[in-house]
């Protein structure tokens, strides 16, 4: 049995208030820098990411910053970042859920080198 990375009781109250009633949490394939859960609510689904440790907390904040600013790219669809919460030990990011490709999947499948370079350049520019 796979461990449950996020328990509903540990989610910050401000996030729980934003999404209202959490019906269930499912867990997609996990990465190495954060715990990820899909919150299923009466309002729809959300992605919730949690990080621990100073380095990963900084990275999650940068992700939040990038997602807040990447909306300016006209040909690149990305999720909205709804909430960023920091506690003494953890950082949390609540995102819009939608079906689609991750940036990694996009880059792996895009054959047009100019498009790939554009996305990598813009992501890098925003992460500075």
PDB file of C-alpha atoms in Angstrom, residues 24-96:
ATOM      1  CA  UNK A  24     -11.908  12.970  -1.107  1.00  0.00           C
ATOM      2  CA  UNK A  25      -8.227  13.300  -1.970  1.00  0.00           C
ATOM      3  CA  UNK A  26      -6.516  11.219  -4.642  1.00  0.00           C
ATOM      4  CA  UNK A  27      -2.813  11.031  -5.321  1.00  0.00           C
ATOM      5  CA  UNK A  28      -1.243  11.097  -8.792  1.00  0.00           C
ATOM      6  CA  UNK A  29       2.282   9.910  -9.482  1.00  0.00           C
ATOM      7  CA  UNK A  30       4.484  11.758  -7.010  1.00  0.00           C
ATOM      8  CA  UNK A  31       7.581  13.763  -7.835  1.00  0.00           C
ATOM      9  CA  UNK A  32      10.609  14.252  -5.664  1.00  0.00           C
ATOM     10  CA  UNK A  33      10.209  17.847  -4.543  1.00  0.00           C
ATOM     11  CA  UNK A  34       6.622  18.006  -3.265  1.00  0.00           C
ATOM     12  CA  UNK A  35       3.636  15.954  -2.183  1.00  0.00           C
ATOM     13  CA  UNK A  36       0.704  16.279  -4.587  1.00  0.00           C
ATOM     14  CA  UNK A  37      -2.962  15.592  -3.982  1.00  0.00           C
ATOM     15  CA  UNK A  38      -6.070  16.114  -6.074  1.00  0.00           C
ATOM     16  CA  UNK A  39      -8.829  17.597  -3.927  1.00  0.00           C
ATOM     17  CA  UNK A  40     -12.309  16.509  -5.031  1.00  0.00           C
ATOM     18  CA  UNK A  41     -14.901  19.010  -3.830  1.00  0.00           C
ATOM     19  CA  UNK A  42     -18.480  20.051  -4.598  1.00  0.00           C
ATOM     20  CA  UNK A  43     -16.968  23.013  -6.528  1.00  0.00           C
ATOM     21  CA  UNK A  44     -14.722  20.758  -8.638  1.00  0.00           C
ATOM     22  CA  UNK A  45     -11.170  19.464  -8.456  1.00  0.00           C
ATOM     23  CA  UNK A  46      -8.039  21.273  -7.330  1.00  0.00           C
ATOM     24  CA  UNK A  47      -4.364  20.356  -7.204  1.00  0.00           C
ATOM     25  CA  UNK A  48      -2.700  20.788  -3.829  1.00  0.00           C
ATOM     26  CA  UNK A  49       1.072  20.711  -3.485  1.00  0.00           C
ATOM     27  CA  UNK A  50       3.031  20.650  -0.229  1.00  0.00           C
ATOM     28  CA  UNK A  51       6.757  21.044   0.302  1.00  0.00           C
ATOM     29  CA  UNK A  52       9.027  20.699   3.299  1.00  0.00           C
ATOM     30  CA  UNK A  53      12.591  21.902   3.642  1.00  0.00           C
ATOM     31  CA  UNK A  54      13.943  25.337   2.810  1.00  0.00           C
ATOM     32  CA  UNK A  55      15.129  24.556  -0.741  1.00  0.00           C
ATOM     33  CA  UNK A  56      11.869  22.923  -1.829  1.00  0.00           C
ATOM     34  CA  UNK A  57       9.791  25.620  -0.151  1.00  0.00           C
ATOM     35  CA  UNK A  58      11.652  28.251  -2.189  1.00  0.00           C
ATOM     36  CA  UNK A  59      11.077  26.220  -5.353  1.00  0.00           C
ATOM     37  CA  UNK A  60       7.344  25.987  -4.635  1.00  0.00           C
ATOM     38  CA  UNK A  61       7.163  29.741  -4.134  1.00  0.00           C
ATOM     39  CA  UNK A  62       8.953  30.226  -7.469  1.00  0.00           C
ATOM     40  CA  UNK A  63       6.429  27.892  -9.087  1.00  0.00           C
ATOM     41  CA  UNK A  64       3.632  30.001  -7.614  1.00  0.00           C
ATOM     42  CA  UNK A  65       5.303  33.159  -8.943  1.00  0.00           C
ATOM     43  CA  UNK A  66       5.772  31.667 -12.418  1.00  0.00           C
ATOM     44  CA  UNK A  67       2.183  30.441 -12.601  1.00  0.00           C
ATOM     45  CA  UNK A  68       0.908  33.863 -11.565  1.00  0.00           C
ATOM     46  CA  UNK A  69       2.926  35.456 -14.390  1.00  0.00           C
ATOM     47  CA  UNK A  70       2.889  32.855 -17.177  1.00  0.00           C
ATOM     48  CA  UNK A  71      -0.700  33.695 -18.081  1.00  0.00           C
ATOM     49  CA  UNK A  72       0.787  36.425 -20.297  1.00  0.00           C
ATOM     50  CA  UNK A  73       2.066  33.778 -22.732  1.00  0.00           C
ATOM     51  CA  UNK A  74      -0.582  33.610 -25.410  1.00  0.00           C
ATOM     52  CA  UNK A  75       0.001  30.080 -26.687  1.00  0.00           C
ATOM     53  CA  UNK A  76       0.686  28.283 -23.431  1.00  0.00           C
ATOM     54  CA  UNK A  77      -2.096  27.116 -21.153  1.00  0.00           C
ATOM     55  CA  UNK A  78      -1.234  26.697 -17.486  1.00  0.00           C
ATOM     56  CA  UNK A  79      -3.232  26.250 -14.279  1.00  0.00           C
ATOM     57  CA  UNK A  80      -4.199  29.226 -12.152  1.00  0.00           C
ATOM     58  CA  UNK A  81      -2.540  29.473  -8.773  1.00  0.00           C
ATOM     59  CA  UNK A  82      -5.275  30.202  -6.227  1.00  0.00           C
ATOM     60  CA  UNK A  83      -3.496  30.209  -2.883  1.00  0.00           C
ATOM     61  CA  UNK A  84       0.013  30.028  -1.497  1.00  0.00           C
ATOM     62  CA  UNK A  85       0.293  29.357   2.242  1.00  0.00           C
ATOM     63  CA  UNK A  86       3.407  29.111   4.385  1.00  0.00           C
ATOM     64  CA  UNK A  87       3.421  27.578   7.842  1.00  0.00           C
ATOM     65  CA  UNK A  88       6.412  27.186  10.148  1.00  0.00           C
ATOM     66  CA  UNK A  89       7.440  23.883   8.561  1.00  0.00           C
ATOM     67  CA  UNK A  90       5.673  23.640   5.195  1.00  0.00           C
ATOM     68  CA  UNK A  91       4.543  25.535   2.110  1.00  0.00           C
ATOM     69  CA  UNK A  92       1.282  24.790   0.292  1.00  0.00           C
ATOM     70  CA  UNK A  93       0.140  25.730  -3.213  1.00  0.00           C
ATOM     71  CA  UNK A  94      -3.465  25.367  -4.377  1.00  0.00           C
ATOM     72  CA  UNK A  95      -3.853  25.180  -8.145  1.00  0.00           C
ATOM     73  CA  UNK A  96      -6.563  24.914 -10.735  1.00  0.00           C
TER      74      UNK A  96
END
